[in-house]
Every structure is written in structure tokens, then in C-alpha cells.
Amino acid sequence: MSYILPGLEYDLDVIGSDITKGEYVAISIANAIAWALIIFLLLFALSYAKGNISLEKIGSGGVLELSFLGRLGELVDASRWTIMGGMVVFFVFFSFFSYYPRILARKTVEDVDKDLVYALKDLLLQISSGVPLFDAMVNISKSGYGVISKEFRRTVQDINAGEMQERALEKMALRTESEFLRRTIRQILTAFKSGASLQAALKSVIRNLQQYQYSQVKSYTYELNLWVLLFVIISVAIPSLGITLLVILSTFGSISINEGFILGLLAFCIFCEVALVEFIKSRRPVTHM
């Protein structure tokens, strides 16, 4: 299974899960099968209620003394679309469960970058006050910096378990997907090896991170104007002017407008509005400035 889902083990490690890759795949398959069975039974019940599948019709084509396998084959043939629907549901849910750790890993990166500036400022303040780096990391791990505190807590635990401080920091750099946290750790390790000032390295990382977050917010404000215009078109122009234009065109006999068509158009506009709002929320930069 490792060649099918190559990045799953890394994503599970990023989110700090204790479940192994094989266990997660087995749980995903079991959940996907459960959802597929539920959808299959619902579709089968609806088809049976509508009369599309009738047990009395099976075997009534001429020979009543069909064997059990023959009746089973006709039942499968009669419910082939229901079975295909269940299979589609299985693959959809299995794909979702397989990709879900990647979603959580990206959310973890956003949470790291959100609190990283304040955590680094706290770290810089402590080091500038003469606090050793290990004690500063212990204080950061006990502070309320969310995922940052959890990452430093794991690093402190590795050091307390007997691992070298440089090696524990390297493991944190490999474990995280935050580029700025990796850059911070590289600056700390470089300062250790070269004897350079750790305060200057942290100040440089903080300044670059603040500039990056500012550029993200500025780019988002420019991008937001386009999405607001598109939202106004979907929510105001299409339901009012669009329906008016369609009604005028219907007088020439090119198209026919009825109540169902208008309700369907309104439902489509509402769906597009909700989807656009969720898309705008996903594009919003996660920063604390």
C-alpha cells in the first residue's frame, strides 16, 4: 500500500497521529464500505418502492424453476445501477479519507504560520534576556501558541529523552511543512555551528515573515474586489436582470419559462453564492498582524 499512498505516512506524522499507515488505510476502507452499504441500501429501498426492482418479476420471464444462482443473477442485473452507485460512493469516500490527513496537515501549517511571529518574538525576548535556548523552548512549549507550542513540546521531550539538541531541532524541521519554521530552525542551527548571533538570525526571520504576511494581506485585498463583483453578479444581476431577459426572450417562442425553471435558476444561484463564499474564506490568509 506504500506505493499507492506514498505521502500518507508523512502526513500522519505531521498531524501527530499515533495511528500507523496500515491501520489508517484499514479504518478508511472499513468506513468507506460502511458508507457504501448505507447508500446502497437506501438506493435499493427507493428503487423497490418505485417498482424499478420487484422480486416478483425476477424469474417470471418464462421459466419459474430458476436456480438460486439464476435468481441471484437476475437480481444483480435488475439492481446494477444501485450497485454501481454503491461502488462510486465507496471510491469517493475512500479517496476522501485517504486525502483527509493531507488537509489536516495543511491546516496545521496554517496554524503554525499564524502564531509563528508571536512565538518567535517571545523566543527572541527570552534569548535577549539571557535565557538559554533550551529553557526558552520549554517556556514556548508551555505557552498558548497552539501548534507551535505542541511542536516545541515534542522537541523538548526528545531532548529530555537523551537526544542531542541539534538533532531534535533537525527532526522538528523535517516534521513540519511550514517553510518559515524550517527557515527559523536552519538559522538557529547555523548560528550554533558558526558561532553567529542567534538574536540577529531570529530578527531576520521575524522581519521576513512579517513582510510575507503583509504581502499576503495586500494581495488578498486586490483579489477580493474581483470576488465581490462576481458575488454581486450572481446574487443580484442574474436573479433579476437574467430572469427578466429570459421572460422577454420567451415571448418570441425561443425558450419556455415556467415556475420550475425559475426555482431551479434561483437554487443554482444560491448554490453558487455559498460555494463562492466558502472559496473566498479558503483564500483568506491566516495571519495575526
PDB file of C-alpha atoms in Angstrom:
ATOM      1  CA  MET A   1       0.000   0.000   0.000  1.00  0.00           C
ATOM      2  CA  SER A   2       3.014   2.291   0.375  1.00  0.00           C
ATOM      3  CA  TYR A   3       3.322   2.793  -3.393  1.00  0.00           C
ATOM      4  CA  ILE A   4      -0.394   3.679  -3.644  1.00  0.00           C
ATOM      5  CA  LEU A   5      -0.434   6.324  -0.907  1.00  0.00           C
ATOM      6  CA  PRO A   6       3.198   7.446  -0.683  1.00  0.00           C
ATOM      7  CA  GLY A   7       2.667  10.619   1.364  1.00  0.00           C
ATOM      8  CA  LEU A   8       0.174   9.252   3.883  1.00  0.00           C
ATOM      9  CA  GLU A   9       2.727   8.224   6.490  1.00  0.00           C
ATOM     10  CA  TYR A  10       4.382  11.650   6.376  1.00  0.00           C
ATOM     11  CA  ASP A  11       1.018  13.433   6.725  1.00  0.00           C
ATOM     12  CA  LEU A  12       0.106  11.294   9.735  1.00  0.00           C
ATOM     13  CA  ASP A  13       3.408  12.207  11.329  1.00  0.00           C
ATOM     14  CA  VAL A  14       2.848  15.930  10.634  1.00  0.00           C
ATOM     15  CA  ILE A  15      -0.518  15.964  12.395  1.00  0.00           C
ATOM     16  CA  GLY A  16       0.929  13.963  15.295  1.00  0.00           C
ATOM     17  CA  SER A  17      -1.253  10.889  14.873  1.00  0.00           C
ATOM     18  CA  ASP A  18      -0.401   7.682  16.747  1.00  0.00           C
ATOM     19  CA  ILE A  19      -2.116   5.534  14.100  1.00  0.00           C
ATOM     20  CA  THR A  20       0.163   3.722  11.694  1.00  0.00           C
ATOM     21  CA  LYS A  21      -0.283   3.897   7.950  1.00  0.00           C
ATOM     22  CA  GLY A  22      -1.652   0.349   7.671  1.00  0.00           C
ATOM     23  CA  GLU A  23      -4.144   0.931  10.481  1.00  0.00           C
ATOM     24  CA  TYR A  24      -5.372   4.166   8.901  1.00  0.00           C
ATOM     25  CA  VAL A  25      -5.820   2.510   5.497  1.00  0.00           C
ATOM     26  CA  ALA A  26      -7.770  -0.355   7.120  1.00  0.00           C
ATOM     27  CA  ILE A  27     -10.002   2.105   9.004  1.00  0.00           C
ATOM     28  CA  SER A  28     -10.558   4.113   5.801  1.00  0.00           C
ATOM     29  CA  ILE A  29     -11.583   1.010   3.852  1.00  0.00           C
ATOM     30  CA  ALA A  30     -13.952  -0.081   6.645  1.00  0.00           C
ATOM     31  CA  ASN A  31     -15.594   3.364   6.807  1.00  0.00           C
ATOM     32  CA  ALA A  32     -15.871   3.576   3.017  1.00  0.00           C
ATOM     33  CA  ILE A  33     -17.521   0.123   2.905  1.00  0.00           C
ATOM     34  CA  ALA A  34     -19.950   1.154   5.656  1.00  0.00           C
ATOM     35  CA  TRP A  35     -20.987   4.316   3.796  1.00  0.00           C
ATOM     36  CA  ALA A  36     -21.267   2.398   0.515  1.00  0.00           C
ATOM     37  CA  LEU A  37     -23.571  -0.176   2.150  1.00  0.00           C
ATOM     38  CA  ILE A  38     -25.741   2.568   3.648  1.00  0.00           C
ATOM     39  CA  ILE A  39     -26.123   4.363   0.309  1.00  0.00           C
ATOM     40  CA  PHE A  40     -26.693   1.041  -1.483  1.00  0.00           C
ATOM     41  CA  LEU A  41     -29.486   0.060   0.901  1.00  0.00           C
ATOM     42  CA  LEU A  42     -31.115   3.484   0.576  1.00  0.00           C
ATOM     43  CA  LEU A  43     -30.988   3.366  -3.222  1.00  0.00           C
ATOM     44  CA  PHE A  44     -32.257  -0.219  -3.236  1.00  0.00           C
ATOM     45  CA  ALA A  45     -35.162   0.726  -0.966  1.00  0.00           C
ATOM     46  CA  LEU A  46     -36.070   3.708  -3.162  1.00  0.00           C
ATOM     47  CA  SER A  47     -35.901   1.592  -6.329  1.00  0.00           C
ATOM     48  CA  TYR A  48     -38.026  -1.103  -4.709  1.00  0.00           C
ATOM     49  CA  ALA A  49     -40.583   1.473  -3.543  1.00  0.00           C
ATOM     50  CA  LYS A  50     -40.846   2.931  -7.059  1.00  0.00           C
ATOM     51  CA  GLY A  51     -41.216  -0.519  -8.593  1.00  0.00           C
ATOM     52  CA  ASN A  52     -37.979  -0.441 -10.549  1.00  0.00           C
ATOM     53  CA  ILE A  53     -36.875  -3.563  -8.659  1.00  0.00           C
ATOM     54  CA  SER A  54     -39.540  -6.197  -7.988  1.00  0.00           C
ATOM     55  CA  LEU A  55     -38.768  -9.593  -6.571  1.00  0.00           C
ATOM     56  CA  GLU A  56     -41.956 -10.995  -8.145  1.00  0.00           C
ATOM     57  CA  LYS A  57     -40.740 -10.068 -11.632  1.00  0.00           C
ATOM     58  CA  ILE A  58     -37.496 -11.972 -11.234  1.00  0.00           C
ATOM     59  CA  GLY A  59     -37.864 -15.381 -12.817  1.00  0.00           C
ATOM     60  CA  SER A  60     -41.204 -14.574 -14.439  1.00  0.00           C
ATOM     61  CA  GLY A  61     -39.742 -14.326 -17.897  1.00  0.00           C
ATOM     62  CA  GLY A  62     -40.671 -17.886 -18.811  1.00  0.00           C
ATOM     63  CA  VAL A  63     -39.006 -20.410 -16.551  1.00  0.00           C
ATOM     64  CA  LEU A  64     -40.213 -20.292 -12.973  1.00  0.00           C
ATOM     65  CA  GLU A  65     -37.948 -23.060 -11.738  1.00  0.00           C
ATOM     66  CA  LEU A  66     -34.808 -20.950 -11.823  1.00  0.00           C
ATOM     67  CA  SER A  67     -31.976 -21.966  -9.589  1.00  0.00           C
ATOM     68  CA  PHE A  68     -30.827 -19.805  -6.726  1.00  0.00           C
ATOM     69  CA  LEU A  69     -27.840 -18.591  -8.734  1.00  0.00           C
ATOM     70  CA  GLY A  70     -30.116 -17.713 -11.644  1.00  0.00           C
ATOM     71  CA  ARG A  71     -32.415 -15.642  -9.444  1.00  0.00           C
ATOM     72  CA  LEU A  72     -29.415 -14.003  -7.839  1.00  0.00           C
ATOM     73  CA  GLY A  73     -28.023 -13.110 -11.261  1.00  0.00           C
ATOM     74  CA  GLU A  74     -31.328 -11.542 -12.313  1.00  0.00           C
ATOM     75  CA  LEU A  75     -31.478  -9.612  -9.034  1.00  0.00           C
ATOM     76  CA  VAL A  76     -27.986  -8.278  -9.617  1.00  0.00           C
ATOM     77  CA  ASP A  77     -28.880  -7.351 -13.187  1.00  0.00           C
ATOM     78  CA  ALA A  78     -32.028  -5.553 -12.053  1.00  0.00           C
ATOM     79  CA  SER A  79     -30.163  -3.574  -9.414  1.00  0.00           C
ATOM     80  CA  ARG A  80     -26.971  -2.932 -11.399  1.00  0.00           C
ATOM     81  CA  TRP A  81     -27.338   0.867 -11.209  1.00  0.00           C
ATOM     82  CA  THR A  82     -27.812   0.669  -7.458  1.00  0.00           C
ATOM     83  CA  ILE A  83     -24.688  -1.468  -7.134  1.00  0.00           C
ATOM     84  CA  MET A  84     -22.737   0.940  -9.326  1.00  0.00           C
ATOM     85  CA  GLY A  85     -23.913   3.816  -7.105  1.00  0.00           C
ATOM     86  CA  GLY A  86     -22.623   1.988  -4.035  1.00  0.00           C
ATOM     87  CA  MET A  87     -19.269   1.367  -5.718  1.00  0.00           C
ATOM     88  CA  VAL A  88     -18.963   5.030  -6.677  1.00  0.00           C
ATOM     89  CA  VAL A  89     -19.723   6.021  -3.076  1.00  0.00           C
ATOM     90  CA  PHE A  90     -17.044   3.609  -1.843  1.00  0.00           C
ATOM     91  CA  PHE A  91     -14.344   5.082  -4.084  1.00  0.00           C
ATOM     92  CA  VAL A  92     -15.412   8.660  -3.289  1.00  0.00           C
ATOM     93  CA  PHE A  93     -15.298   8.133   0.475  1.00  0.00           C
ATOM     94  CA  PHE A  94     -12.062   6.133   0.331  1.00  0.00           C
ATOM     95  CA  SER A  95     -10.444   8.916  -1.697  1.00  0.00           C
ATOM     96  CA  PHE A  96     -11.688  11.472   0.818  1.00  0.00           C
ATOM     97  CA  PHE A  97     -10.422   9.507   3.819  1.00  0.00           C
ATOM     98  CA  SER A  98      -7.068   8.985   2.082  1.00  0.00           C
ATOM     99  CA  TYR A  99      -6.693  12.705   1.375  1.00  0.00           C
ATOM    100  CA  TYR A 100      -8.033  13.895   4.745  1.00  0.00           C
ATOM    101  CA  PRO A 101      -4.631  13.723   6.545  1.00  0.00           C
ATOM    102  CA  ARG A 102      -3.219  15.983   3.826  1.00  0.00           C
ATOM    103  CA  ILE A 103      -5.999  18.507   4.559  1.00  0.00           C
ATOM    104  CA  LEU A 104      -5.215  18.380   8.281  1.00  0.00           C
ATOM    105  CA  ALA A 105      -1.501  18.762   7.521  1.00  0.00           C
ATOM    106  CA  ARG A 106      -2.166  21.921   5.505  1.00  0.00           C
ATOM    107  CA  LYS A 107      -4.376  23.223   8.302  1.00  0.00           C
ATOM    108  CA  THR A 108      -1.521  22.555  10.704  1.00  0.00           C
ATOM    109  CA  VAL A 109       0.822  24.614   8.515  1.00  0.00           C
ATOM    110  CA  GLU A 110      -1.657  27.499   8.547  1.00  0.00           C
ATOM    111  CA  ASP A 111      -1.914  27.322  12.341  1.00  0.00           C
ATOM    112  CA  VAL A 112       1.888  27.288  12.612  1.00  0.00           C
ATOM    113  CA  ASP A 113       2.354  30.343  10.402  1.00  0.00           C
ATOM    114  CA  LYS A 114      -0.472  32.154  12.207  1.00  0.00           C
ATOM    115  CA  ASP A 115       1.226  32.073  15.631  1.00  0.00           C
ATOM    116  CA  LEU A 116       4.838  31.869  14.493  1.00  0.00           C
ATOM    117  CA  VAL A 117       5.538  35.619  14.627  1.00  0.00           C
ATOM    118  CA  TYR A 118       4.476  35.959  18.257  1.00  0.00           C
ATOM    119  CA  ALA A 119       6.254  32.746  19.271  1.00  0.00           C
ATOM    120  CA  LEU A 120       9.483  33.932  17.644  1.00  0.00           C
ATOM    121  CA  LYS A 121       9.182  37.349  19.282  1.00  0.00           C
ATOM    122  CA  ASP A 122       8.751  35.622  22.635  1.00  0.00           C
ATOM    123  CA  LEU A 123      11.755  33.400  21.897  1.00  0.00           C
ATOM    124  CA  LEU A 124      13.830  36.421  20.852  1.00  0.00           C
ATOM    125  CA  LEU A 125      12.868  38.335  24.003  1.00  0.00           C
ATOM    126  CA  GLN A 126      13.883  35.449  26.249  1.00  0.00           C
ATOM    127  CA  ILE A 127      17.209  34.879  24.482  1.00  0.00           C
ATOM    128  CA  SER A 128      17.929  38.614  24.592  1.00  0.00           C
ATOM    129  CA  SER A 129      17.308  38.482  28.354  1.00  0.00           C
ATOM    130  CA  GLY A 130      19.955  35.806  28.791  1.00  0.00           C
ATOM    131  CA  VAL A 131      17.670  32.744  28.979  1.00  0.00           C
ATOM    132  CA  PRO A 132      19.299  29.595  27.477  1.00  0.00           C
ATOM    133  CA  LEU A 133      17.758  28.286  24.277  1.00  0.00           C
ATOM    134  CA  PHE A 134      16.528  25.046  25.866  1.00  0.00           C
ATOM    135  CA  ASP A 135      14.786  26.899  28.717  1.00  0.00           C
ATOM    136  CA  ALA A 136      13.267  29.297  26.158  1.00  0.00           C
ATOM    137  CA  MET A 137      11.917  26.353  24.153  1.00  0.00           C
ATOM    138  CA  VAL A 138      10.451  24.874  27.347  1.00  0.00           C
ATOM    139  CA  ASN A 139       8.683  28.174  28.035  1.00  0.00           C
ATOM    140  CA  ILE A 140       7.368  28.314  24.462  1.00  0.00           C
ATOM    141  CA  SER A 141       6.060  24.742  24.777  1.00  0.00           C
ATOM    142  CA  LYS A 142       4.090  25.750  27.881  1.00  0.00           C
ATOM    143  CA  SER A 143       2.674  28.918  26.303  1.00  0.00           C
ATOM    144  CA  GLY A 144      -0.574  29.232  24.397  1.00  0.00           C
ATOM    145  CA  TYR A 145       0.798  29.312  20.853  1.00  0.00           C
ATOM    146  CA  GLY A 146      -1.289  26.416  19.561  1.00  0.00           C
ATOM    147  CA  VAL A 147       0.516  24.097  17.175  1.00  0.00           C
ATOM    148  CA  ILE A 148       3.820  25.925  17.732  1.00  0.00           C
ATOM    149  CA  SER A 149       3.716  25.018  21.424  1.00  0.00           C
ATOM    150  CA  LYS A 150       2.950  21.392  20.534  1.00  0.00           C
ATOM    151  CA  GLU A 151       5.909  21.226  18.138  1.00  0.00           C
ATOM    152  CA  PHE A 152       8.290  22.652  20.721  1.00  0.00           C
ATOM    153  CA  ARG A 153       6.840  20.303  23.326  1.00  0.00           C
ATOM    154  CA  ARG A 154       7.697  17.303  21.156  1.00  0.00           C
ATOM    155  CA  THR A 155      11.198  18.682  20.629  1.00  0.00           C
ATOM    156  CA  VAL A 156      11.690  19.235  24.365  1.00  0.00           C
ATOM    157  CA  GLN A 157      10.514  15.682  25.032  1.00  0.00           C
ATOM    158  CA  ASP A 158      13.071  14.353  22.537  1.00  0.00           C
ATOM    159  CA  ILE A 159      15.835  16.317  24.248  1.00  0.00           C
ATOM    160  CA  ASN A 160      14.763  15.121  27.698  1.00  0.00           C
ATOM    161  CA  ALA A 161      14.815  11.557  26.347  1.00  0.00           C
ATOM    162  CA  GLY A 162      18.560  11.912  25.708  1.00  0.00           C
ATOM    163  CA  GLU A 163      18.666  13.210  22.129  1.00  0.00           C
ATOM    164  CA  MET A 164      21.084  15.953  21.123  1.00  0.00           C
ATOM    165  CA  GLN A 165      19.538  19.422  20.906  1.00  0.00           C
ATOM    166  CA  GLU A 166      20.671  19.925  17.295  1.00  0.00           C
ATOM    167  CA  ARG A 167      19.268  16.547  16.263  1.00  0.00           C
ATOM    168  CA  ALA A 168      15.924  17.267  17.942  1.00  0.00           C
ATOM    169  CA  LEU A 169      15.673  20.593  16.093  1.00  0.00           C
ATOM    170  CA  GLU A 170      16.500  18.859  12.794  1.00  0.00           C
ATOM    171  CA  LYS A 171      13.686  16.369  13.433  1.00  0.00           C
ATOM    172  CA  MET A 172      11.262  19.239  14.002  1.00  0.00           C
ATOM    173  CA  ALA A 173      12.379  20.824  10.725  1.00  0.00           C
ATOM    174  CA  LEU A 174      11.745  17.553   8.876  1.00  0.00           C
ATOM    175  CA  ARG A 175       8.428  17.038  10.641  1.00  0.00           C
ATOM    176  CA  THR A 176       6.860  20.406   9.848  1.00  0.00           C
ATOM    177  CA  GLU A 177       5.695  21.693   6.463  1.00  0.00           C
ATOM    178  CA  SER A 178       5.915  25.353   7.447  1.00  0.00           C
ATOM    179  CA  GLU A 179       8.639  26.941   5.360  1.00  0.00           C
ATOM    180  CA  PHE A 180       9.225  29.750   7.853  1.00  0.00           C
ATOM    181  CA  LEU A 181       9.547  27.364  10.796  1.00  0.00           C
ATOM    182  CA  ARG A 182      12.068  25.356   8.788  1.00  0.00           C
ATOM    183  CA  ARG A 183      13.933  28.542   7.965  1.00  0.00           C
ATOM    184  CA  THR A 184      13.939  29.511  11.648  1.00  0.00           C
ATOM    185  CA  ILE A 185      15.387  26.147  12.668  1.00  0.00           C
ATOM    186  CA  ARG A 186      18.046  26.358   9.927  1.00  0.00           C
ATOM    187  CA  GLN A 187      19.024  29.816  11.159  1.00  0.00           C
ATOM    188  CA  ILE A 188      19.300  28.519  14.730  1.00  0.00           C
ATOM    189  CA  LEU A 189      21.401  25.527  13.667  1.00  0.00           C
ATOM    190  CA  THR A 190      23.634  27.731  11.500  1.00  0.00           C
ATOM    191  CA  ALA A 191      24.150  30.114  14.401  1.00  0.00           C
ATOM    192  CA  PHE A 192      25.109  27.164  16.600  1.00  0.00           C
ATOM    193  CA  LYS A 193      27.665  25.813  14.163  1.00  0.00           C
ATOM    194  CA  SER A 194      29.195  29.130  13.103  1.00  0.00           C
ATOM    195  CA  GLY A 195      29.017  30.923  16.439  1.00  0.00           C
ATOM    196  CA  ALA A 196      26.968  33.764  14.960  1.00  0.00           C
ATOM    197  CA  SER A 197      24.436  35.831  16.861  1.00  0.00           C
ATOM    198  CA  LEU A 198      21.192  33.947  17.392  1.00  0.00           C
ATOM    199  CA  GLN A 199      19.342  37.193  18.055  1.00  0.00           C
ATOM    200  CA  ALA A 200      20.241  38.601  14.626  1.00  0.00           C
ATOM    201  CA  ALA A 201      19.085  35.394  12.937  1.00  0.00           C
ATOM    202  CA  LEU A 202      15.730  35.481  14.731  1.00  0.00           C
ATOM    203  CA  LYS A 203      15.246  39.168  13.929  1.00  0.00           C
ATOM    204  CA  SER A 204      15.858  38.430  10.244  1.00  0.00           C
ATOM    205  CA  VAL A 205      13.326  35.594  10.197  1.00  0.00           C
ATOM    206  CA  ILE A 206      10.705  37.684  12.022  1.00  0.00           C
ATOM    207  CA  ARG A 207      11.167  40.589   9.599  1.00  0.00           C
ATOM    208  CA  ASN A 208      10.851  38.337   6.542  1.00  0.00           C
ATOM    209  CA  LEU A 209       7.780  36.607   7.956  1.00  0.00           C
ATOM    210  CA  GLN A 210       6.054  39.928   8.699  1.00  0.00           C
ATOM    211  CA  GLN A 211       6.798  41.187   5.192  1.00  0.00           C
ATOM    212  CA  TYR A 212       5.413  37.955   3.716  1.00  0.00           C
ATOM    213  CA  GLN A 213       2.214  38.191   5.758  1.00  0.00           C
ATOM    214  CA  TYR A 214       1.779  41.831   4.778  1.00  0.00           C
ATOM    215  CA  SER A 215       2.149  40.971   1.090  1.00  0.00           C
ATOM    216  CA  GLN A 216      -0.404  38.176   1.512  1.00  0.00           C
ATOM    217  CA  VAL A 217      -2.960  40.548   3.030  1.00  0.00           C
ATOM    218  CA  LYS A 218      -2.305  43.162   0.347  1.00  0.00           C
ATOM    219  CA  SER A 219      -2.701  40.609  -2.446  1.00  0.00           C
ATOM    220  CA  TYR A 220      -5.900  39.309  -0.851  1.00  0.00           C
ATOM    221  CA  THR A 221      -7.448  42.802  -0.772  1.00  0.00           C
ATOM    222  CA  TYR A 222      -6.819  43.216  -4.514  1.00  0.00           C
ATOM    223  CA  GLU A 223      -8.179  39.753  -5.224  1.00  0.00           C
ATOM    224  CA  LEU A 224     -11.240  40.339  -3.040  1.00  0.00           C
ATOM    225  CA  ASN A 225     -12.543  43.106  -5.323  1.00  0.00           C
ATOM    226  CA  LEU A 226     -12.978  40.620  -8.168  1.00  0.00           C
ATOM    227  CA  TRP A 227     -14.776  38.061  -5.992  1.00  0.00           C
ATOM    228  CA  VAL A 228     -17.115  40.717  -4.549  1.00  0.00           C
ATOM    229  CA  LEU A 229     -18.046  41.822  -8.065  1.00  0.00           C
ATOM    230  CA  LEU A 230     -18.703  38.210  -9.079  1.00  0.00           C
ATOM    231  CA  PHE A 231     -20.822  37.688  -5.946  1.00  0.00           C
ATOM    232  CA  VAL A 232     -22.935  40.765  -6.769  1.00  0.00           C
ATOM    233  CA  ILE A 233     -23.482  39.491 -10.314  1.00  0.00           C
ATOM    234  CA  ILE A 234     -24.585  36.062  -9.105  1.00  0.00           C
ATOM    235  CA  SER A 235     -26.761  37.289  -6.227  1.00  0.00           C
ATOM    236  CA  VAL A 236     -28.332  40.390  -7.826  1.00  0.00           C
ATOM    237  CA  ALA A 237     -27.864  40.625 -11.591  1.00  0.00           C
ATOM    238  CA  ILE A 238     -28.669  37.048 -12.618  1.00  0.00           C
ATOM    239  CA  PRO A 239     -31.848  36.578 -10.489  1.00  0.00           C
ATOM    240  CA  SER A 240     -33.292  39.968 -11.506  1.00  0.00           C
ATOM    241  CA  LEU A 241     -31.980  41.036 -14.906  1.00  0.00           C
ATOM    242  CA  GLY A 242     -31.342  37.478 -16.062  1.00  0.00           C
ATOM    243  CA  ILE A 243     -34.890  36.295 -15.373  1.00  0.00           C
ATOM    244  CA  THR A 244     -36.289  39.482 -16.938  1.00  0.00           C
ATOM    245  CA  LEU A 245     -34.259  38.861 -20.099  1.00  0.00           C
ATOM    246  CA  LEU A 246     -35.379  35.220 -20.246  1.00  0.00           C
ATOM    247  CA  VAL A 247     -39.015  36.250 -19.871  1.00  0.00           C
ATOM    248  CA  ILE A 248     -38.648  38.706 -22.758  1.00  0.00           C
ATOM    249  CA  LEU A 249     -36.992  36.045 -24.916  1.00  0.00           C
ATOM    250  CA  SER A 250     -39.769  33.600 -24.080  1.00  0.00           C
ATOM    251  CA  THR A 251     -42.303  35.883 -25.783  1.00  0.00           C
ATOM    252  CA  PHE A 252     -40.568  35.190 -29.095  1.00  0.00           C
ATOM    253  CA  GLY A 253     -41.009  31.449 -28.616  1.00  0.00           C
ATOM    254  CA  SER A 254     -37.332  30.600 -28.450  1.00  0.00           C
ATOM    255  CA  ILE A 255     -37.489  29.283 -24.878  1.00  0.00           C
ATOM    256  CA  SER A 256     -40.236  28.478 -22.406  1.00  0.00           C
ATOM    257  CA  ILE A 257     -40.191  29.836 -18.852  1.00  0.00           C
ATOM    258  CA  ASN A 258     -42.159  28.096 -16.115  1.00  0.00           C
ATOM    259  CA  GLU A 259     -42.141  28.019 -12.333  1.00  0.00           C
ATOM    260  CA  GLY A 260     -39.811  25.028 -12.141  1.00  0.00           C
ATOM    261  CA  PHE A 261     -37.241  26.745 -14.369  1.00  0.00           C
ATOM    262  CA  ILE A 262     -37.213  29.885 -12.211  1.00  0.00           C
ATOM    263  CA  LEU A 263     -36.910  27.884  -8.979  1.00  0.00           C
ATOM    264  CA  GLY A 264     -34.084  25.844 -10.478  1.00  0.00           C
ATOM    265  CA  LEU A 265     -32.253  29.019 -11.531  1.00  0.00           C
ATOM    266  CA  LEU A 266     -32.653  30.508  -8.051  1.00  0.00           C
ATOM    267  CA  ALA A 267     -31.404  27.287  -6.449  1.00  0.00           C
ATOM    268  CA  PHE A 268     -28.403  27.330  -8.794  1.00  0.00           C
ATOM    269  CA  CYS A 269     -27.635  30.949  -7.851  1.00  0.00           C
ATOM    270  CA  ILE A 270     -27.853  30.154  -4.123  1.00  0.00           C
ATOM    271  CA  PHE A 271     -25.522  27.186  -4.590  1.00  0.00           C
ATOM    272  CA  CYS A 272     -23.030  29.367  -6.482  1.00  0.00           C
ATOM    273  CA  GLU A 273     -23.200  32.037  -3.758  1.00  0.00           C
ATOM    274  CA  VAL A 274     -22.472  29.551  -0.980  1.00  0.00           C
ATOM    275  CA  ALA A 275     -19.650  27.973  -2.985  1.00  0.00           C
ATOM    276  CA  LEU A 276     -18.149  31.403  -3.731  1.00  0.00           C
ATOM    277  CA  VAL A 277     -18.309  32.458  -0.067  1.00  0.00           C
ATOM    278  CA  GLU A 278     -16.546  29.256   1.011  1.00  0.00           C
ATOM    279  CA  PHE A 279     -13.931  29.770  -1.712  1.00  0.00           C
ATOM    280  CA  ILE A 280     -13.294  33.340  -0.528  1.00  0.00           C
ATOM    281  CA  LYS A 281     -12.929  32.092   3.050  1.00  0.00           C
ATOM    282  CA  SER A 282     -10.413  29.480   1.923  1.00  0.00           C
ATOM    283  CA  ARG A 283      -8.377  32.128   0.107  1.00  0.00           C
ATOM    284  CA  ARG A 284      -8.185  34.385   3.178  1.00  0.00           C
ATOM    285  CA  PRO A 285      -4.639  34.497   4.568  1.00  0.00           C
ATOM    286  CA  VAL A 286      -4.346  33.185   8.113  1.00  0.00           C
ATOM    287  CA  THR A 287      -2.254  35.840   9.842  1.00  0.00           C
ATOM    288  CA  HIS A 288      -2.086  37.675  13.160  1.00  0.00           C
ATOM    289  CA  MET A 289      -0.689  41.116  12.431  1.00  0.00           C
TER     290      MET A 289
END
